[in-house]
CSV table of C-alpha atoms in Angstrom, one decimal:
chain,number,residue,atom,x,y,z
A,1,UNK,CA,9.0,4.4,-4.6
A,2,UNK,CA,5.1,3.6,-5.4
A,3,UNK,CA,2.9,0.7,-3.7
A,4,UNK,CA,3.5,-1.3,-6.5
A,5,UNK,CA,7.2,-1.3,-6.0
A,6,UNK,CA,6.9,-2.0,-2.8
A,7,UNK,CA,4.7,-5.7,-3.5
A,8,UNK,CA,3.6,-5.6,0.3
A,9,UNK,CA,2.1,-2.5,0.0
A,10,UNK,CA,-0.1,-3.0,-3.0
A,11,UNK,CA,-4.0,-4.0,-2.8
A,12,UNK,CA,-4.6,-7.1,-1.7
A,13,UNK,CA,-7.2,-8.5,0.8
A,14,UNK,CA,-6.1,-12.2,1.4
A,15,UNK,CA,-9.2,-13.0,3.6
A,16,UNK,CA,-11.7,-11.9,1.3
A,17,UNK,CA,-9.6,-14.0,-1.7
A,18,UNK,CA,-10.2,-17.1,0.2
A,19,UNK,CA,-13.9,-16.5,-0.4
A,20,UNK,CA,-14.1,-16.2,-3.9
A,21,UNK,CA,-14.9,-19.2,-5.2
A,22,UNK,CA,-14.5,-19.3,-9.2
A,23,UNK,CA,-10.7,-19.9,-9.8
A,24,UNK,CA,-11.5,-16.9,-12.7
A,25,UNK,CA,-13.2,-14.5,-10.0
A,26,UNK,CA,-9.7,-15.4,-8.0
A,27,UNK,CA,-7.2,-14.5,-10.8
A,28,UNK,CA,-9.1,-11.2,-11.9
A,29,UNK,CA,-9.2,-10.2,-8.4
A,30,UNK,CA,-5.8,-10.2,-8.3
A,31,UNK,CA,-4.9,-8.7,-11.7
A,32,UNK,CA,-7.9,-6.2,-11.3
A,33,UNK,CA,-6.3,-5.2,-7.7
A,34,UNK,CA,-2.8,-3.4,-9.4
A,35,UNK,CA,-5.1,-2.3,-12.4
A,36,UNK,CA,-7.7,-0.5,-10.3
A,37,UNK,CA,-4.6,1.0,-8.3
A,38,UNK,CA,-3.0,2.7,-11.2
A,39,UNK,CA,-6.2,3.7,-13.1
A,40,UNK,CA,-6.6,5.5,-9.6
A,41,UNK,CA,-3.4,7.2,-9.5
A,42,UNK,CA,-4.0,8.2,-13.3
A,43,UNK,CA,-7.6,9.7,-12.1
A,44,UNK,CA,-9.2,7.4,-14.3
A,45,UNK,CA,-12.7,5.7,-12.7
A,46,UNK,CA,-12.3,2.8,-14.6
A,47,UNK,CA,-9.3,-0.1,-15.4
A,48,UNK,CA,-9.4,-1.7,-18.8
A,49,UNK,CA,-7.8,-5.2,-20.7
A,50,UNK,CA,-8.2,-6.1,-24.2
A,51,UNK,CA,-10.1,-9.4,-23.7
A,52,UNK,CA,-6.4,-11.4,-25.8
A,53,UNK,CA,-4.5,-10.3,-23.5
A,54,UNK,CA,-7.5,-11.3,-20.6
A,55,UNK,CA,-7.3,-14.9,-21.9
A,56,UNK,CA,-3.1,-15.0,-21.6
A,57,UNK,CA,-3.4,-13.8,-18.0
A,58,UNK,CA,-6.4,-15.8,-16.2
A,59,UNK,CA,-5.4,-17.9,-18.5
A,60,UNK,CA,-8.5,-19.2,-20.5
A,61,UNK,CA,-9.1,-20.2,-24.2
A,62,UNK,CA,-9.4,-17.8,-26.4
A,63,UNK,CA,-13.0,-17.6,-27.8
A,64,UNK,CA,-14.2,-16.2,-31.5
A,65,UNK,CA,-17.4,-15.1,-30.9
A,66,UNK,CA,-18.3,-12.3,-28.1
A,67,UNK,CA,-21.5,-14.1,-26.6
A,68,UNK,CA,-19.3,-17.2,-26.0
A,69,UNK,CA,-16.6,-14.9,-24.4
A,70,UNK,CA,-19.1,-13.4,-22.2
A,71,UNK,CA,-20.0,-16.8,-20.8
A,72,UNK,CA,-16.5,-18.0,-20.1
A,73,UNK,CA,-16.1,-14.4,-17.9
A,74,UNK,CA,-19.4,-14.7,-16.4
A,75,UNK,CA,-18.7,-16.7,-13.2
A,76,UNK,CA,-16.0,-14.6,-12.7
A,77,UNK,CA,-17.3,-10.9,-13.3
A,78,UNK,CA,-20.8,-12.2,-11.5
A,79,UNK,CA,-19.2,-13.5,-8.4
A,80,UNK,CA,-17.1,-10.5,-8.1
A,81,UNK,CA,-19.8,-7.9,-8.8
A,82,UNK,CA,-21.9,-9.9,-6.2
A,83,UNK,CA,-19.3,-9.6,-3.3
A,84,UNK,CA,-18.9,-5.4,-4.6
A,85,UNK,CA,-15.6,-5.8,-6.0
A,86,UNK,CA,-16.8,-4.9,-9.0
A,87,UNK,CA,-19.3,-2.2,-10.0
A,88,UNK,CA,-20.2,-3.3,-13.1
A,89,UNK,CA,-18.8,-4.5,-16.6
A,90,UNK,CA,-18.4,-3.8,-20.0
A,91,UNK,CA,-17.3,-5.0,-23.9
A,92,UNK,CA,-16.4,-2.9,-26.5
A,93,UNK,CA,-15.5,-3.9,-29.9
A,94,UNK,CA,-11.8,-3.1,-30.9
A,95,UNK,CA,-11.1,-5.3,-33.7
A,96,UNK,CA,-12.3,-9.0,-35.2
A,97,UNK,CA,-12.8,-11.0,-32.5
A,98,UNK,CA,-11.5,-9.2,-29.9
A,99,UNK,CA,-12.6,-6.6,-27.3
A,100,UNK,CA,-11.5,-4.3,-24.5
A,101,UNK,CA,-13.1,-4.9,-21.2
A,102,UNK,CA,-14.0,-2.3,-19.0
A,103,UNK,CA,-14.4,-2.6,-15.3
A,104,UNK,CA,-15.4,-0.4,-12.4
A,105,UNK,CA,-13.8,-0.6,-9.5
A,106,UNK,CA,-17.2,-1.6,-6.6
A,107,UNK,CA,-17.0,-0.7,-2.7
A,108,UNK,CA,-14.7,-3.3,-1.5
A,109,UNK,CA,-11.6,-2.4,-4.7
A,110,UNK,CA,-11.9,1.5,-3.4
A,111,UNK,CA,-11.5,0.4,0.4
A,112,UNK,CA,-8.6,-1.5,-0.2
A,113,UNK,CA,-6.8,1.3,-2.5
A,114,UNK,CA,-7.8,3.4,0.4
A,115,UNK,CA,-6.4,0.7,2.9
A,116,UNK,CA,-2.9,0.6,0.2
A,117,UNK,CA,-2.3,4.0,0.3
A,118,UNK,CA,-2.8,4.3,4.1
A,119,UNK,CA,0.2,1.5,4.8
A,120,UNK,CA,2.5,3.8,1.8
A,121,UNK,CA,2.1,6.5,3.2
A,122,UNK,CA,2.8,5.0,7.1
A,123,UNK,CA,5.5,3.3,5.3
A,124,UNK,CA,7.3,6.6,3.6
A,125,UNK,CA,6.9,8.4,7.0
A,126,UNK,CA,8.7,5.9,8.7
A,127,UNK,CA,11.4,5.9,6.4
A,128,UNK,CA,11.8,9.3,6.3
A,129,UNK,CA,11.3,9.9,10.2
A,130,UNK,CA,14.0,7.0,10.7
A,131,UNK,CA,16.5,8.7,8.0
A,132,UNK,CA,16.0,12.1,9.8
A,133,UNK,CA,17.1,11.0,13.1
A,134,UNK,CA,20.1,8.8,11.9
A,135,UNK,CA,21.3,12.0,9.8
A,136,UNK,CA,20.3,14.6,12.5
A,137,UNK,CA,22.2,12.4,15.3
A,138,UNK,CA,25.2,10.7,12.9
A,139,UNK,CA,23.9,7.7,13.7
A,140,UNK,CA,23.5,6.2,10.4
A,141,UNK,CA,24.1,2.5,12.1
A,142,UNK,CA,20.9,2.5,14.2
A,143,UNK,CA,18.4,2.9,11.6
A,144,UNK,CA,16.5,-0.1,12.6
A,145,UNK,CA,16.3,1.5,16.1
A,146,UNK,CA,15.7,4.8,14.5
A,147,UNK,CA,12.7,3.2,12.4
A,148,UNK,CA,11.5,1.3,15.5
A,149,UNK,CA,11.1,4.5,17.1
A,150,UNK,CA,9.3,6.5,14.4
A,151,UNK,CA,7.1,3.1,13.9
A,152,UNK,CA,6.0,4.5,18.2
A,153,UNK,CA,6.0,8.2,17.1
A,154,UNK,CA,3.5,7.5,14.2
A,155,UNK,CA,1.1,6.3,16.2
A,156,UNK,CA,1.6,8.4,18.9
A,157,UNK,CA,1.3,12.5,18.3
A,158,UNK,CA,2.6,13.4,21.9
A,159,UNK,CA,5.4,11.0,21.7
A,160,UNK,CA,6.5,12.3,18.2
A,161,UNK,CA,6.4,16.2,19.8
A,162,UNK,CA,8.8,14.9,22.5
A,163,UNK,CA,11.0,13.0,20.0
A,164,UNK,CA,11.7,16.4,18.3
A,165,UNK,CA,11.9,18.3,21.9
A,166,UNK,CA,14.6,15.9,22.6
A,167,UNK,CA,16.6,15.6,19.6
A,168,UNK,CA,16.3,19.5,19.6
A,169,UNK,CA,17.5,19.9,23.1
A,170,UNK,CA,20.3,16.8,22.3
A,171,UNK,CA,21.6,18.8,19.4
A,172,UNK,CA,21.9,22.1,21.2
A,173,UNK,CA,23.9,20.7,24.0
A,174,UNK,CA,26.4,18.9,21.5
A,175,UNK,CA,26.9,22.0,20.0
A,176,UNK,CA,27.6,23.8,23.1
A,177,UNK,CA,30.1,20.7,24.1
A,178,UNK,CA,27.8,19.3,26.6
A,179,UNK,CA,27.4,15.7,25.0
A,180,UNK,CA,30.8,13.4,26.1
A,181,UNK,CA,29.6,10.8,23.9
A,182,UNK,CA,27.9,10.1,20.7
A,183,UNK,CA,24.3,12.1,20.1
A,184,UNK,CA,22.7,9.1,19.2
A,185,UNK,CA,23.1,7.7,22.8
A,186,UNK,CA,21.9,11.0,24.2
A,187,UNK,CA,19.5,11.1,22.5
A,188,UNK,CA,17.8,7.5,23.5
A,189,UNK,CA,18.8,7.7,26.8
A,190,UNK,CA,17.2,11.4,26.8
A,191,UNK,CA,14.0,9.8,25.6
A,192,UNK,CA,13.5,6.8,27.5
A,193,UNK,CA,14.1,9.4,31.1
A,194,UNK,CA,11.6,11.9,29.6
A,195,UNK,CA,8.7,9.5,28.6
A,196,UNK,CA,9.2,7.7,32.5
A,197,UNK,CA,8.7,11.0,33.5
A,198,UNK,CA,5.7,11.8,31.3
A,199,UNK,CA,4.7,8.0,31.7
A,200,UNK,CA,4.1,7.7,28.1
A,201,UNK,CA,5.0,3.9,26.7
A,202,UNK,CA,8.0,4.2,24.2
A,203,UNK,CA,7.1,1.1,22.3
Protein backbone atom coordinates (compact mmCIF):
# COMPACT_ATOMS: atom_id res chain seq x y z
CA UNK A 1 0.00 0.00 0.00
CA UNK A 2 1.55 3.53 -1.16
CA UNK A 3 0.64 7.13 0.28
CA UNK A 4 -1.55 7.64 -2.43
CA UNK A 5 -3.67 4.68 -1.64
CA UNK A 6 -3.82 5.58 1.59
CA UNK A 7 -5.65 9.44 0.63
CA UNK A 8 -4.74 10.59 4.30
CA UNK A 9 -1.32 10.00 3.82
CA UNK A 10 -0.69 11.77 0.60
CA UNK A 11 0.82 15.55 0.43
CA UNK A 12 -1.31 17.96 1.45
CA UNK A 13 -0.84 21.05 3.59
CA UNK A 14 -4.36 22.36 4.28
CA UNK A 15 -3.11 25.53 6.19
CA UNK A 16 -0.91 26.67 3.59
CA UNK A 17 -4.00 25.97 0.89
CA UNK A 18 -6.10 28.41 2.71
CA UNK A 19 -3.47 31.06 1.71
CA UNK A 20 -3.30 30.67 -1.84
CA UNK A 21 -5.35 33.01 -3.25
CA UNK A 22 -5.85 32.37 -7.15
CA UNK A 23 -8.61 29.63 -7.37
CA UNK A 24 -5.89 28.22 -10.26
CA UNK A 25 -2.77 28.42 -7.74
CA UNK A 26 -5.39 26.32 -5.39
CA UNK A 27 -6.27 23.50 -7.99
CA UNK A 28 -2.60 23.09 -9.26
CA UNK A 29 -1.52 22.79 -5.72
CA UNK A 30 -3.52 20.08 -5.28
CA UNK A 31 -3.01 18.20 -8.53
CA UNK A 32 0.82 19.18 -8.45
CA UNK A 33 0.89 17.66 -4.75
CA UNK A 34 0.20 13.66 -5.98
CA UNK A 35 2.28 14.55 -9.23
CA UNK A 36 5.40 15.79 -7.45
CA UNK A 37 4.94 12.60 -5.10
CA UNK A 38 5.17 10.08 -7.81
CA UNK A 39 7.78 11.97 -10.05
CA UNK A 40 9.70 11.51 -6.53
CA UNK A 41 9.26 7.94 -6.13
CA UNK A 42 10.17 7.54 -9.97
CA UNK A 43 13.49 9.61 -9.16
CA UNK A 44 12.43 12.05 -11.50
CA UNK A 45 13.17 16.07 -10.24
CA UNK A 46 10.56 17.24 -12.12
CA UNK A 47 6.32 16.45 -12.61
CA UNK A 48 4.88 17.16 -16.09
CA UNK A 49 1.11 17.72 -17.75
CA UNK A 50 0.33 18.23 -21.28
CA UNK A 51 -1.22 21.74 -21.07
CA UNK A 52 -5.07 19.76 -22.72
CA UNK A 53 -5.16 17.77 -20.29
CA UNK A 54 -4.04 21.06 -17.66
CA UNK A 55 -7.17 22.87 -19.02
CA UNK A 56 -9.69 19.57 -18.22
CA UNK A 57 -8.35 19.36 -14.75
CA UNK A 58 -8.19 23.13 -13.21
CA UNK A 59 -10.55 23.32 -15.39
CA UNK A 60 -9.91 26.42 -17.79
CA UNK A 61 -10.64 27.20 -21.46
CA UNK A 62 -8.59 25.90 -23.70
CA UNK A 63 -6.47 28.50 -25.45
CA UNK A 64 -4.78 28.37 -29.32
CA UNK A 65 -2.01 30.33 -29.00
CA UNK A 66 0.94 29.68 -26.24
CA UNK A 67 1.45 33.45 -25.14
CA UNK A 68 -2.37 33.53 -24.30
CA UNK A 69 -1.92 30.18 -22.40
CA UNK A 70 0.86 31.48 -20.55
CA UNK A 71 -1.29 34.32 -19.20
CA UNK A 72 -4.26 32.27 -18.19
CA UNK A 73 -1.48 30.00 -15.93
CA UNK A 74 0.29 33.03 -14.82
CA UNK A 75 -1.58 33.89 -11.54
CA UNK A 76 -1.42 30.49 -10.75
CA UNK A 77 2.34 29.38 -11.44
CA UNK A 78 3.41 33.09 -9.99
CA UNK A 79 1.55 32.87 -6.82
CA UNK A 80 2.81 29.47 -6.25
CA UNK A 81 6.41 30.05 -7.20
CA UNK A 82 6.19 33.18 -4.84
CA UNK A 83 5.05 31.08 -1.73
CA UNK A 84 8.21 28.21 -2.90
CA UNK A 85 5.90 25.65 -3.96
CA UNK A 86 7.20 25.88 -7.07
CA UNK A 87 10.72 26.21 -8.33
CA UNK A 88 10.15 27.29 -11.50
CA UNK A 89 8.20 26.59 -14.86
CA UNK A 90 8.42 25.56 -18.16
CA UNK A 91 6.59 25.01 -21.94
CA UNK A 92 7.57 22.86 -24.42
CA UNK A 93 6.04 22.35 -27.78
CA UNK A 94 4.52 18.83 -28.30
CA UNK A 95 2.20 19.32 -31.02
CA UNK A 96 -0.20 22.31 -32.73
CA UNK A 97 -1.46 24.08 -30.05
CA UNK A 98 -0.53 22.24 -27.35
CA UNK A 99 2.36 21.81 -24.85
CA UNK A 100 3.69 19.87 -21.95
CA UNK A 101 4.31 21.79 -18.79
CA UNK A 102 7.13 21.17 -16.75
CA UNK A 103 7.28 22.02 -13.10
CA UNK A 104 9.78 21.83 -10.32
CA UNK A 105 8.93 20.90 -7.20
CA UNK A 106 10.23 24.45 -4.76
CA UNK A 107 11.02 24.17 -0.79
CA UNK A 108 7.63 23.94 0.55
CA UNK A 109 6.45 20.59 -2.27
CA UNK A 110 9.84 18.64 -0.92
CA UNK A 111 8.88 19.35 2.89
CA UNK A 112 5.69 18.00 2.58
CA UNK A 113 6.75 14.77 0.50
CA UNK A 114 9.19 14.58 3.22
CA UNK A 115 6.30 15.21 5.85
CA UNK A 116 4.11 12.22 3.57
CA UNK A 117 6.56 9.78 3.74
CA UNK A 118 7.20 10.33 7.45
CA UNK A 119 3.29 9.65 8.46
CA UNK A 120 3.62 6.20 5.75
CA UNK A 121 6.13 4.98 7.10
CA UNK A 122 4.72 5.68 11.07
CA UNK A 123 1.69 4.29 9.53
CA UNK A 124 3.28 0.78 8.04
CA UNK A 125 5.11 0.42 11.35
CA UNK A 126 2.17 0.52 13.25
CA UNK A 127 0.41 -1.87 11.20
CA UNK A 128 3.00 -4.22 11.15
CA UNK A 129 3.95 -3.78 15.01
CA UNK A 130 0.03 -4.23 15.83
CA UNK A 131 -0.12 -7.51 13.37
CA UNK A 132 2.97 -8.91 15.10
CA UNK A 133 1.70 -8.86 18.48
CA UNK A 134 -1.95 -10.08 17.61
CA UNK A 135 -0.11 -13.13 15.71
CA UNK A 136 2.70 -13.63 18.33
CA UNK A 137 -0.04 -13.59 21.20
CA UNK A 138 -3.24 -15.26 19.13
CA UNK A 139 -4.93 -12.42 19.77
CA UNK A 140 -6.11 -11.44 16.50
CA UNK A 141 -9.37 -9.68 18.21
CA UNK A 142 -7.41 -6.89 19.99
CA UNK A 143 -5.79 -5.36 17.10
CA UNK A 144 -7.04 -1.98 17.90
CA UNK A 145 -5.44 -2.40 21.36
CA UNK A 146 -2.48 -3.98 19.76
CA UNK A 147 -2.19 -0.80 17.32
CA UNK A 148 -2.80 1.51 20.28
CA UNK A 149 0.07 0.12 21.81
CA UNK A 150 2.58 0.20 18.98
CA UNK A 151 1.10 3.94 18.21
CA UNK A 152 3.08 4.41 22.35
CA UNK A 153 6.05 2.07 21.29
CA UNK A 154 6.77 4.30 18.18
CA UNK A 155 7.27 7.11 19.93
CA UNK A 156 8.86 5.74 22.65
CA UNK A 157 12.32 3.55 22.05
CA UNK A 158 12.57 2.27 25.78
CA UNK A 159 8.90 1.33 25.83
CA UNK A 160 9.20 -0.57 22.51
CA UNK A 161 12.46 -2.65 24.07
CA UNK A 162 10.22 -3.58 27.00
CA UNK A 163 7.21 -4.47 24.80
CA UNK A 164 9.49 -7.21 23.18
CA UNK A 165 11.13 -8.14 26.80
CA UNK A 166 7.60 -8.81 27.69
CA UNK A 167 6.04 -10.49 24.92
CA UNK A 168 9.38 -12.56 24.97
CA UNK A 169 9.24 -13.52 28.52
CA UNK A 170 5.05 -14.05 28.05
CA UNK A 171 5.78 -16.44 25.26
CA UNK A 172 8.38 -18.52 27.19
CA UNK A 173 6.23 -19.00 30.15
CA UNK A 174 3.18 -20.28 27.87
CA UNK A 175 5.30 -22.55 26.44
CA UNK A 176 6.54 -23.87 29.65
CA UNK A 177 2.70 -24.02 30.91
CA UNK A 178 2.96 -21.09 33.07
CA UNK A 179 0.21 -18.87 31.40
CA UNK A 180 -3.62 -20.15 32.89
CA UNK A 181 -5.16 -17.85 30.56
CA UNK A 182 -4.90 -16.36 27.17
CA UNK A 183 -1.19 -14.69 26.27
CA UNK A 184 -2.81 -11.76 25.13
CA UNK A 185 -3.93 -10.89 28.75
CA UNK A 186 -0.49 -11.75 30.09
CA UNK A 187 0.91 -10.04 28.14
CA UNK A 188 -0.99 -6.45 28.96
CA UNK A 189 -1.26 -7.05 32.26
CA UNK A 190 2.68 -7.91 32.20
CA UNK A 191 3.17 -4.52 30.57
CA UNK A 192 1.13 -2.22 32.45
CA UNK A 193 3.09 -3.87 36.09
CA UNK A 194 6.51 -3.46 34.40
CA UNK A 195 6.20 0.16 33.07
CA UNK A 196 4.59 1.17 36.95
CA UNK A 197 7.63 -0.28 37.95
CA UNK A 198 9.93 1.48 35.48
CA UNK A 199 7.45 4.58 35.73
CA UNK A 200 7.31 4.92 32.04
CA UNK A 201 3.68 6.25 30.77
CA UNK A 202 2.02 3.38 28.56
CA UNK A 203 -0.11 5.85 26.61
Amino acid sequence: ETGLNAYYLRPFNYRFYRTLQSPVAKRLYEILGVKFWRAEERGWDHACYRYSDLCQLLPLKRQTFLSKAQEKLAPGHEELEAARFLAGVEWLPCRKNDWVVRYWPGPQAIQEIEEAKRRLETAAYIRGFASYLAEELGDPGSYAFYEKLARAARRNAALEDLMYRVLSEVKDDFRRGRVWRSKGAAFTDRLKRACLERELPLF
